[in-house]
Amino acid sequence: MNYLETLLMEQTPTEEEQKKLKFIASDVIKKINFICKKENIEATPVEVGSVSKNTNLKSSDIDIFITFAKSYSVEYVEKKGLEIGHNVVKNATEKYAEHPYVSGYVDGIKVDIVPAFRINKGEKIVSSVDRTPLHTLYVNSMIEEKMIRDIRLLKVFLKSINVYGSEVSKSGFSGYICELIIITFGTFKNFIEYASRLNGKMIIPKDCKKEFNEPVIIIDPIDPTRNAGAAVSEENLSKLKLAAKLYVANREDIIFHARPVVKTDRKTLMKVFVIKKPDIIDDIVYPQAVRLKNKIWNIFHRSGFMPVSCELYVGDEIEILIEYELEKLPNVQRHMGPPTESNESLKFIDVWKERSELMRGPYIVGDRIYVDMRTQYTDIDEIIRMELKKMDIGKNLNQFKDEIKILSGSQINSLNVMEKFYSKYLF
Amino acid sequence: MNYLETLLMEQTPTEEEQKKLKFIASDVIKKINFICKKENIEATPVEVGSVSKNTNLKSSDIDIFITFAKSYSVEYVEKKGLEIGHNVVKNATEKYAEHPYVSGYVDGIKVDIVPAFRINKGEKIVSSVDRTPLHTLYVNSMIEEKMIRDIRLLKVFLKSINVYGSEVSKSGFSGYICELIIITFGTFKNFIEYASRLNGKMIIPKDCKKEFNEPVIIIDPIDPTRNAGAAVSEENLSKLKLAAKLYVANREDIIFHARPVVKTDRKTLMKVFVIKKPDIIDDIVYPQAVRLKNKIWNIFHRSGFMPVSCELYVGDEIEILIEYELEKLPNVQRHMGPPTESNESLKFIDVWKERSELMRGPYIVGDRIYVDMRTQYTDIDEIIRMELKKMDIGKNLNQFKDEIKILSGSQINSLNVMEKFYSKYLF
């Protein structure tokens, strides 16, 4: 038995666990049905998610959608959905994706109760959650018993190489596209062989006509205008291609057992920017953190501090690491003036004669006048603080702009982002 | 009287000096004629150069060409030319341009005796010196008395802005093209106004049809296929354009009296490479020194030491200054591997697993694998010495390759190249 199968065994729920999940789900559904009947609400509870399709791994949660008739208003559906949710799951909290929903624990199992509109295949959706019950119906109608194991195998494989999960911070493969993949390829083996030979984009089905820009294109069978694989990043597709190659070449050692090399004597400079994390979901915070990281990188680059690499960690706080080469800028920088033949050249000379920033020159190189001028700010902290002041760092991050901590030296040793930096490896 | 005219007065030879030059020249010519007659050599001495055209500045030397009939062999002309030269100029030394020639002092005045072939306009030349007597003839036939002063004015002007002289290390305007310019424009004033408005190349005459690549194109009247301005660099043309603008704008203060700003707290790093100068003429050494400077600059650039500027000084030795930003390379550099989807990717992983240079990774960014690898050499002196070993640094410089001194810190303070570096100014 190969190591992947060992992992599969470890992560496949026991019969007992599965029974418990089924029991809780049907109990919740019964309760919702009862309420809807009593209050004469035209709504149906539907179990969705991996448990409803038997494709779940261990420690899965239960997703119950309450699908309301399309005649109701969005406001009614949101309000009534939360009310019913709290009714059937005690001590639950309210969360927010596209709509508010209720999340809590029943008998130790996490249960999400999500209001949605009931639509049929081809009908216009109100929000993207409305599609989920149709996904479940589709998968359950197409799935064959023998595929269940291979869907779980694919999920375990993708989890091991860190590309499972459709959250923005993961940009990986969702459970739904794992199911679509096995429905299309029949077996895990077929798919992994396909992935090991794949060049360029992943396009499923092969003969798909609609064009998408994303690196992974998996046409959603219940809405062929939608790319179900849109969330997968190029990097994660790359990781899958490499892992598939390794798997087919019987190099499971590298996929599952290799340990990253850690040598810390890099003789570079490092700074970590620590920003408070606003209390909103990661899918919204993460892209703002990525953009901030890129902005800080660009300041280092533009100012001439020679950044070499960077890392982002989003935990309780946002940590942005920039590794760079130059400690301080020199006092001097070359400033290009006009061509000598232009009418600006005399003005340039007279202006610079008066300026205390002049360090050398003016002088001529080729067909232009130059001066060496004094650098205004030579310290990266100073430059960063100044540039941040004028900068929009993201709708939800702007409020913490003045509190950004700039750490370096021994202050950064124990930060999460440092661990992430040094443990960088293939998967 | 403007300052330029003061300079002209200072640099115009006195009547007495001019008389002395004429006397020495005609005496030397008499002696050569006597020898040729006696030995029955078919050769004629011709005075060339600025003295022969009355366009000389103070402390000029005398150039006498011995033009031999074309029926003689090159070997005979060279041998006989030297023999006659030594005969008429005692204690002279032999020098070498295209042919060997004799150079010495007569009554305190430097006299060069140069053998050449006698050719007529349109005839094929053997070496470029053969053209010189024709240049003299042409100028003397075209020049008007009133132009003499303006030719000297132009020379003084070009000398002040450091663009006079056709030596390779100067790449400036020769005396001959100063004469052609005044013959064409009539007066210094006309030319300087033209230069102050000039855009792009200088092309004289305006309606010249032949195309040349050089920035200054002055068709040689005695050979219209030749560009007499070929030696002038783009930079020197730029300097002339700017100086002309300043002159026309009555800004002589900047041309003649401005002093360069010197601020030495640049907070950069500097190294000076000192190479012995081979005992050959500057026109051959200088281009090799420039190429070596560029090669050293490229090593700094390629290795990541961020060079910011450089300077070359060719005196008794060759001094090459590189100013740069980074003291030492970090221990680490990113190394790009193959795309994950290529068949090289597994090989790359296995190779790097074994290498002690591996600092971090391998890891995936976008569609490729990377490793952070240990930098082999982090010290610029070490890198330079290593690269020089494999490098051709020029036919005449290679012999001194192993003796190159690399100086920095206080060792460089008193070097000529440093003075040149800090005194860099418009002209």
Tab-separated table of N, CA and C in Angstrom, chain B residues 89-201:
chain	number	residue	atom	x	y	z
B	89	VAL	N	67.444	67.336	-38.105
B	89	VAL	CA	67.119	67.641	-36.706
B	89	VAL	C	68.018	66.792	-35.815
B	90	LYS	N	68.954	67.423	-35.184
B	90	LYS	CA	69.912	66.679	-34.365
B	90	LYS	C	69.271	66.225	-33.055
B	91	ASN	N	69.775	65.113	-32.498
B	91	ASN	CA	69.294	64.582	-31.208
B	91	ASN	C	67.784	64.308	-31.191
B	92	ALA	N	67.234	63.975	-32.369
B	92	ALA	CA	65.779	63.729	-32.439
B	92	ALA	C	65.452	62.298	-32.018
B	93	THR	N	64.207	62.053	-31.692
B	93	THR	CA	63.762	60.694	-31.373
B	93	THR	C	62.865	60.203	-32.510
B	94	GLU	N	62.720	58.876	-32.588
B	94	GLU	CA	61.827	58.325	-33.604
B	94	GLU	C	60.470	58.032	-32.977
B	95	LYS	N	59.414	58.399	-33.672
B	95	LYS	CA	58.066	58.111	-33.173
B	95	LYS	C	57.330	57.326	-34.227
B	96	TYR	N	56.142	56.889	-33.888
B	96	TYR	CA	55.427	56.043	-34.814
B	96	TYR	C	53.946	56.386	-34.839
B	97	ALA	N	53.453	56.762	-36.016
B	97	ALA	CA	52.007	56.877	-36.182
B	97	ALA	C	51.646	55.806	-37.204
B	98	GLU	N	51.318	56.198	-38.453
B	98	GLU	CA	51.146	55.153	-39.462
B	98	GLU	C	52.496	54.733	-40.027
B	99	HIS	N	53.418	55.697	-40.094
B	99	HIS	CA	54.814	55.434	-40.457
B	99	HIS	C	55.679	55.913	-39.304
B	100	PRO	N	56.929	55.443	-39.290
B	100	PRO	CA	57.845	56.044	-38.325
B	100	PRO	C	58.201	57.461	-38.784
B	101	TYR	N	58.421	58.351	-37.835
B	101	TYR	CA	58.850	59.702	-38.187
B	101	TYR	C	59.831	60.222	-37.143
B	102	VAL	N	60.394	61.402	-37.429
B	102	VAL	CA	61.442	61.935	-36.564
B	102	VAL	C	60.919	63.191	-35.868
B	103	SER	N	61.190	63.299	-34.564
B	103	SER	CA	60.697	64.443	-33.803
B	103	SER	C	61.811	64.983	-32.919
B	104	GLY	N	62.048	66.285	-33.007
B	104	GLY	CA	63.125	66.843	-32.195
B	104	GLY	C	62.986	68.349	-32.037
B	105	TYR	N	63.979	68.990	-31.472
B	105	TYR	CA	63.902	70.428	-31.217
B	105	TYR	C	64.944	71.186	-32.024
B	106	VAL	N	64.527	72.268	-32.650
B	106	VAL	CA	65.454	73.171	-33.328
B	106	VAL	C	65.264	74.543	-32.695
B	107	ASP	N	66.313	75.014	-32.028
B	107	ASP	CA	66.229	76.344	-31.424
B	107	ASP	C	65.026	76.463	-30.477
B	108	GLY	N	64.768	75.394	-29.746
B	108	GLY	CA	63.665	75.415	-28.766
B	108	GLY	C	62.301	75.156	-29.358
B	109	ILE	N	62.213	74.989	-30.648
B	109	ILE	CA	60.912	74.741	-31.287
B	109	ILE	C	60.837	73.270	-31.700
B	110	LYS	N	59.679	72.645	-31.391
B	110	LYS	CA	59.519	71.232	-31.744
B	110	LYS	C	59.279	71.122	-33.256
B	111	VAL	N	60.073	70.236	-33.873
B	111	VAL	CA	59.929	70.031	-35.324
B	111	VAL	C	59.720	68.543	-35.590
B	112	ASP	N	58.662	68.186	-36.318
B	112	ASP	CA	58.433	66.806	-36.745
B	112	ASP	C	58.751	66.698	-38.228
B	113	ILE	N	59.530	65.663	-38.583
B	113	ILE	CA	59.845	65.419	-39.991
B	113	ILE	C	59.179	64.095	-40.377
B	114	VAL	N	58.166	64.156	-41.248
B	114	VAL	CA	57.339	62.989	-41.529
B	114	VAL	C	57.457	62.598	-42.999
B	115	PRO	N	57.888	61.374	-43.301
B	115	PRO	CA	57.916	60.920	-44.693
B	115	PRO	C	56.506	60.561	-45.182
B	116	ALA	N	56.226	60.865	-46.473
B	116	ALA	CA	54.919	60.551	-47.045
B	116	ALA	C	55.078	60.373	-48.547
B	117	PHE	N	53.997	59.896	-49.184
B	117	PHE	CA	54.026	59.828	-50.656
B	117	PHE	C	53.377	61.074	-51.233
B	118	ARG	N	53.952	61.521	-52.371
B	118	ARG	CA	53.413	62.699	-53.029
B	118	ARG	C	52.238	62.280	-53.906
B	119	ILE	N	51.044	62.753	-53.601
B	119	ILE	CA	49.897	62.406	-54.438
B	119	ILE	C	49.185	63.677	-54.857
B	120	ASN	N	48.391	63.535	-55.896
B	120	ASN	CA	47.577	64.658	-56.349
B	120	ASN	C	46.134	64.426	-55.943
B	121	LYS	N	45.368	65.487	-55.945
B	121	LYS	CA	43.945	65.394	-55.555
B	121	LYS	C	43.277	64.284	-56.370
B	122	GLY	N	42.527	63.407	-55.669
B	122	GLY	CA	41.821	62.341	-56.379
B	122	GLY	C	42.639	61.072	-56.517
B	123	GLU	N	43.965	61.168	-56.363
B	123	GLU	CA	44.800	59.964	-56.438
B	123	GLU	C	44.650	59.130	-55.172
B	124	LYS	N	44.903	57.844	-55.329
B	124	LYS	CA	44.799	56.928	-54.193
B	124	LYS	C	45.959	57.197	-53.214
B	125	ILE	N	45.644	57.292	-51.932
B	125	ILE	CA	46.704	57.512	-50.945
B	125	ILE	C	47.259	56.169	-50.472
B	126	VAL	N	48.518	56.163	-49.997
B	126	VAL	CA	49.101	54.952	-49.419
B	126	VAL	C	48.799	54.913	-47.925
B	127	SER	N	49.089	56.017	-47.244
B	127	SER	CA	48.641	56.092	-45.846
B	127	SER	C	48.047	57.492	-45.646
B	128	SER	N	47.297	57.641	-44.516
B	128	SER	CA	46.485	58.851	-44.394
B	128	SER	C	47.334	60.122	-44.319
B	129	VAL	N	48.627	60.015	-43.921
B	129	VAL	CA	49.474	61.225	-43.896
B	129	VAL	C	49.673	61.818	-45.288
B	130	ASP	N	49.543	60.957	-46.317
B	130	ASP	CA	49.749	61.443	-47.687
B	130	ASP	C	48.754	62.549	-48.048
B	131	ARG	N	47.633	62.578	-47.339
B	131	ARG	CA	46.601	63.563	-47.635
B	131	ARG	C	46.952	64.958	-47.092
B	132	THR	N	47.765	64.980	-46.038
B	132	THR	CA	47.998	66.234	-45.312
B	132	THR	C	48.508	67.388	-46.186
B	133	PRO	N	49.495	67.147	-47.056
B	133	PRO	CA	49.946	68.274	-47.906
B	133	PRO	C	48.816	68.833	-48.768
B	134	LEU	N	47.892	67.965	-49.217
B	134	LEU	CA	46.760	68.439	-50.009
B	134	LEU	C	45.820	69.298	-49.170
B	135	HIS	N	45.632	68.912	-47.885
B	135	HIS	CA	44.823	69.730	-46.973
B	135	HIS	C	45.405	71.131	-46.867
B	136	THR	N	46.737	71.178	-46.704
B	136	THR	CA	47.412	72.471	-46.560
B	136	THR	C	47.216	73.333	-47.803
B	137	LEU	N	47.417	72.695	-48.959
B	137	LEU	CA	47.213	73.398	-50.224
B	137	LEU	C	45.799	73.950	-50.311
B	138	TYR	N	44.812	73.085	-49.987
B	138	TYR	CA	43.417	73.488	-50.097
B	138	TYR	C	43.114	74.680	-49.191
B	139	VAL	N	43.517	74.554	-47.920
B	139	VAL	CA	43.220	75.624	-46.963
B	139	VAL	C	43.882	76.931	-47.403
B	140	ASN	N	45.150	76.844	-47.780
B	140	ASN	CA	45.849	78.063	-48.188
B	140	ASN	C	45.221	78.713	-49.421
B	141	SER	N	44.593	77.898	-50.275
B	141	SER	CA	43.964	78.460	-51.469
B	141	SER	C	42.608	79.090	-51.154
B	142	MET	N	41.951	78.663	-50.089
B	142	MET	CA	40.595	79.112	-49.786
B	142	MET	C	40.544	80.219	-48.740
B	143	ILE	N	41.558	80.232	-47.871
B	143	ILE	CA	41.528	81.094	-46.698
B	143	ILE	C	41.675	82.556	-47.111
B	144	GLU	N	40.873	83.416	-46.463
B	144	GLU	CA	41.059	84.848	-46.677
B	144	GLU	C	41.691	85.430	-45.427
B	145	GLU	N	42.429	86.509	-45.595
B	145	GLU	CA	43.158	87.129	-44.502
B	145	GLU	C	42.269	87.326	-43.274
B	146	LYS	N	41.036	87.836	-43.499
B	146	LYS	CA	40.157	88.143	-42.361
B	146	LYS	C	39.665	86.888	-41.632
B	147	MET	N	39.845	85.698	-42.242
B	147	MET	CA	39.394	84.470	-41.575
B	147	MET	C	40.375	83.990	-40.505
B	148	ILE	N	41.660	84.384	-40.664
B	148	ILE	CA	42.713	83.889	-39.771
B	148	ILE	C	42.326	84.082	-38.300
B	149	ARG	N	41.915	85.311	-38.001
B	149	ARG	CA	41.570	85.631	-36.617
B	149	ARG	C	40.416	84.732	-36.118
B	150	ASP	N	39.411	84.515	-36.977
B	150	ASP	CA	38.251	83.736	-36.541
B	150	ASP	C	38.564	82.251	-36.395
B	151	ILE	N	39.536	81.785	-37.213
B	151	ILE	CA	39.960	80.386	-37.026
B	151	ILE	C	40.617	80.243	-35.661
B	152	ARG	N	41.493	81.206	-35.331
B	152	ARG	CA	42.135	81.164	-33.999
B	152	ARG	C	41.103	81.306	-32.890
B	153	LEU	N	40.093	82.158	-33.118
B	153	LEU	CA	39.028	82.353	-32.117
B	153	LEU	C	38.278	81.040	-31.878
B	154	LEU	N	37.970	80.364	-32.984
B	154	LEU	CA	37.264	79.074	-32.862
B	154	LEU	C	38.118	78.063	-32.102
B	155	LYS	N	39.415	78.005	-32.442
B	155	LYS	CA	40.294	77.066	-31.736
B	155	LYS	C	40.341	77.369	-30.238
B	156	VAL	N	40.474	78.668	-29.905
B	156	VAL	CA	40.542	79.050	-28.487
B	156	VAL	C	39.248	78.679	-27.775
B	157	PHE	N	38.136	78.927	-28.462
B	157	PHE	CA	36.830	78.597	-27.887
B	157	PHE	C	36.725	77.095	-27.623
B	158	LEU	N	37.065	76.300	-28.642
B	158	LEU	CA	36.952	74.837	-28.503
B	158	LEU	C	37.918	74.309	-27.447
B	159	LYS	N	39.118	74.935	-27.359
B	159	LYS	CA	40.058	74.541	-26.303
B	159	LYS	C	39.467	74.816	-24.919
B	160	SER	N	38.819	75.981	-24.772
B	160	SER	CA	38.259	76.344	-23.451
B	160	SER	C	37.200	75.337	-23.003
B	161	ILE	N	36.471	74.814	-23.968
B	161	ILE	CA	35.420	73.864	-23.560
B	161	ILE	C	35.893	72.432	-23.745
B	162	ASN	N	37.224	72.277	-23.926
B	162	ASN	CA	37.806	70.937	-23.876
B	162	ASN	C	37.400	69.995	-24.992
B	163	VAL	N	37.112	70.556	-26.172
B	163	VAL	CA	36.720	69.677	-27.274
B	163	VAL	C	37.625	69.908	-28.487
B	164	TYR	N	38.834	70.444	-28.241
B	164	TYR	CA	39.774	70.680	-29.331
B	164	TYR	C	40.817	69.586	-29.335
B	165	GLY	N	41.101	69.030	-30.506
B	165	GLY	CA	42.122	67.992	-30.597
B	165	GLY	C	41.540	66.692	-31.103
B	166	SER	N	42.217	66.099	-32.095
B	166	SER	CA	41.646	64.911	-32.722
B	166	SER	C	42.221	63.617	-32.157
B	167	GLU	N	43.077	63.693	-31.118
B	167	GLU	CA	43.568	62.475	-30.508
B	167	GLU	C	42.377	61.640	-30.035
B	168	VAL	N	42.552	60.315	-30.047
B	168	VAL	CA	41.456	59.431	-29.641
B	168	VAL	C	40.968	59.770	-28.242
B	169	SER	N	41.911	60.112	-27.348
B	169	SER	CA	41.503	60.381	-25.972
B	169	SER	C	40.733	61.696	-25.843
B	170	LYS	N	40.825	62.551	-26.844
B	170	LYS	CA	40.086	63.815	-26.848
B	170	LYS	C	38.790	63.679	-27.638
B	171	SER	N	38.887	63.009	-28.798
B	171	SER	CA	37.746	62.878	-29.717
B	171	SER	C	37.123	64.232	-30.017
B	172	GLY	N	38.001	65.230	-30.204
B	172	GLY	CA	37.508	66.578	-30.426
B	172	GLY	C	37.641	67.043	-31.874
B	173	PHE	N	37.605	68.376	-32.035
B	173	PHE	CA	37.689	68.981	-33.360
B	173	PHE	C	39.152	69.242	-33.697
B	174	SER	N	39.608	68.825	-34.880
B	174	SER	CA	40.995	69.041	-35.285
B	174	SER	C	41.173	70.471	-35.798
B	175	GLY	N	42.441	70.894	-35.899
B	175	GLY	CA	42.729	72.203	-36.471
B	175	GLY	C	42.186	72.310	-37.893
B	176	TYR	N	42.348	71.235	-38.662
B	176	TYR	CA	41.885	71.241	-40.051
B	176	TYR	C	40.380	71.489	-40.141
B	177	ILE	N	39.587	70.842	-39.292
B	177	ILE	CA	38.144	71.090	-39.421
B	177	ILE	C	37.756	72.467	-38.887
B	178	CYS	N	38.540	73.029	-37.973
B	178	CYS	CA	38.302	74.433	-37.589
B	178	CYS	C	38.445	75.325	-38.823
B	179	GLU	N	39.491	75.060	-39.624
B	179	GLU	CA	39.706	75.846	-40.841
B	179	GLU	C	38.562	75.650	-41.831
B	180	LEU	N	38.157	74.376	-42.021
B	180	LEU	CA	37.040	74.112	-42.948
B	180	LEU	C	35.773	74.820	-42.492
B	181	ILE	N	35.539	74.816	-41.178
B	181	ILE	CA	34.327	75.446	-40.629
B	181	ILE	C	34.316	76.940	-40.936
B	182	ILE	N	35.437	77.624	-40.677
B	182	ILE	CA	35.452	79.078	-40.929
B	182	ILE	C	35.413	79.366	-42.433
B	183	ILE	N	36.056	78.517	-43.236
B	183	ILE	CA	35.960	78.681	-44.697
B	183	ILE	C	34.491	78.577	-45.120
B	184	THR	N	33.753	77.661	-44.499
B	184	THR	CA	32.342	77.462	-44.858
B	184	THR	C	31.440	78.570	-44.330
B	185	PHE	N	31.623	78.935	-43.052
B	185	PHE	CA	30.695	79.877	-42.417
B	185	PHE	C	31.155	81.336	-42.520
B	186	GLY	N	32.406	81.542	-42.926
B	186	GLY	CA	32.904	82.909	-43.077
B	186	GLY	C	33.412	83.497	-41.786
B	187	THR	N	32.593	83.417	-40.714
B	187	THR	CA	33.021	84.003	-39.436
B	187	THR	C	32.707	83.059	-38.275
B	188	PHE	N	33.429	83.287	-37.176
B	188	PHE	CA	33.178	82.556	-35.930
B	188	PHE	C	31.744	82.767	-35.474
B	189	LYS	N	31.282	84.035	-35.589
B	189	LYS	CA	29.944	84.395	-35.127
B	189	LYS	C	28.872	83.592	-35.877
B	190	ASN	N	29.019	83.527	-37.204
B	190	ASN	CA	28.047	82.751	-37.989
B	190	ASN	C	27.996	81.299	-37.519
B	191	PHE	N	29.192	80.734	-37.321
B	191	PHE	CA	29.238	79.322	-36.934
B	191	PHE	C	28.638	79.109	-35.553
B	192	ILE	N	28.962	80.002	-34.611
B	192	ILE	CA	28.520	79.787	-33.235
B	192	ILE	C	26.994	79.938	-33.151
B	193	GLU	N	26.435	80.814	-33.984
B	193	GLU	CA	24.977	80.936	-34.003
B	193	GLU	C	24.326	79.686	-34.593
B	194	TYR	N	24.965	79.171	-35.641
B	194	TYR	CA	24.493	77.904	-36.228
B	194	TYR	C	24.540	76.786	-35.176
B	195	ALA	N	25.663	76.681	-34.452
B	195	ALA	CA	25.832	75.600	-33.470
B	195	ALA	C	24.847	75.740	-32.306
B	196	SER	N	24.510	76.985	-31.962
B	196	SER	CA	23.612	77.201	-30.825
B	196	SER	C	22.181	76.759	-31.150
B	197	ARG	N	21.862	76.696	-32.431
B	197	ARG	CA	20.511	76.295	-32.835
B	197	ARG	C	20.471	74.877	-33.381
B	198	LEU	N	21.633	74.222	-33.444
B	198	LEU	CA	21.728	72.924	-34.120
B	198	LEU	C	20.938	71.834	-33.390
B	199	ASN	N	20.159	71.085	-34.153
B	199	ASN	CA	19.494	69.894	-33.618
B	199	ASN	C	20.077	68.661	-34.285
B	200	GLY	N	20.426	67.672	-33.488
B	200	GLY	CA	20.961	66.425	-34.059
B	200	GLY	C	22.368	66.595	-34.598
B	201	LYS	N	22.659	65.900	-35.684
B	201	LYS	CA	24.020	65.866	-36.221
B	201	LYS	C	24.481	67.217	-36.766
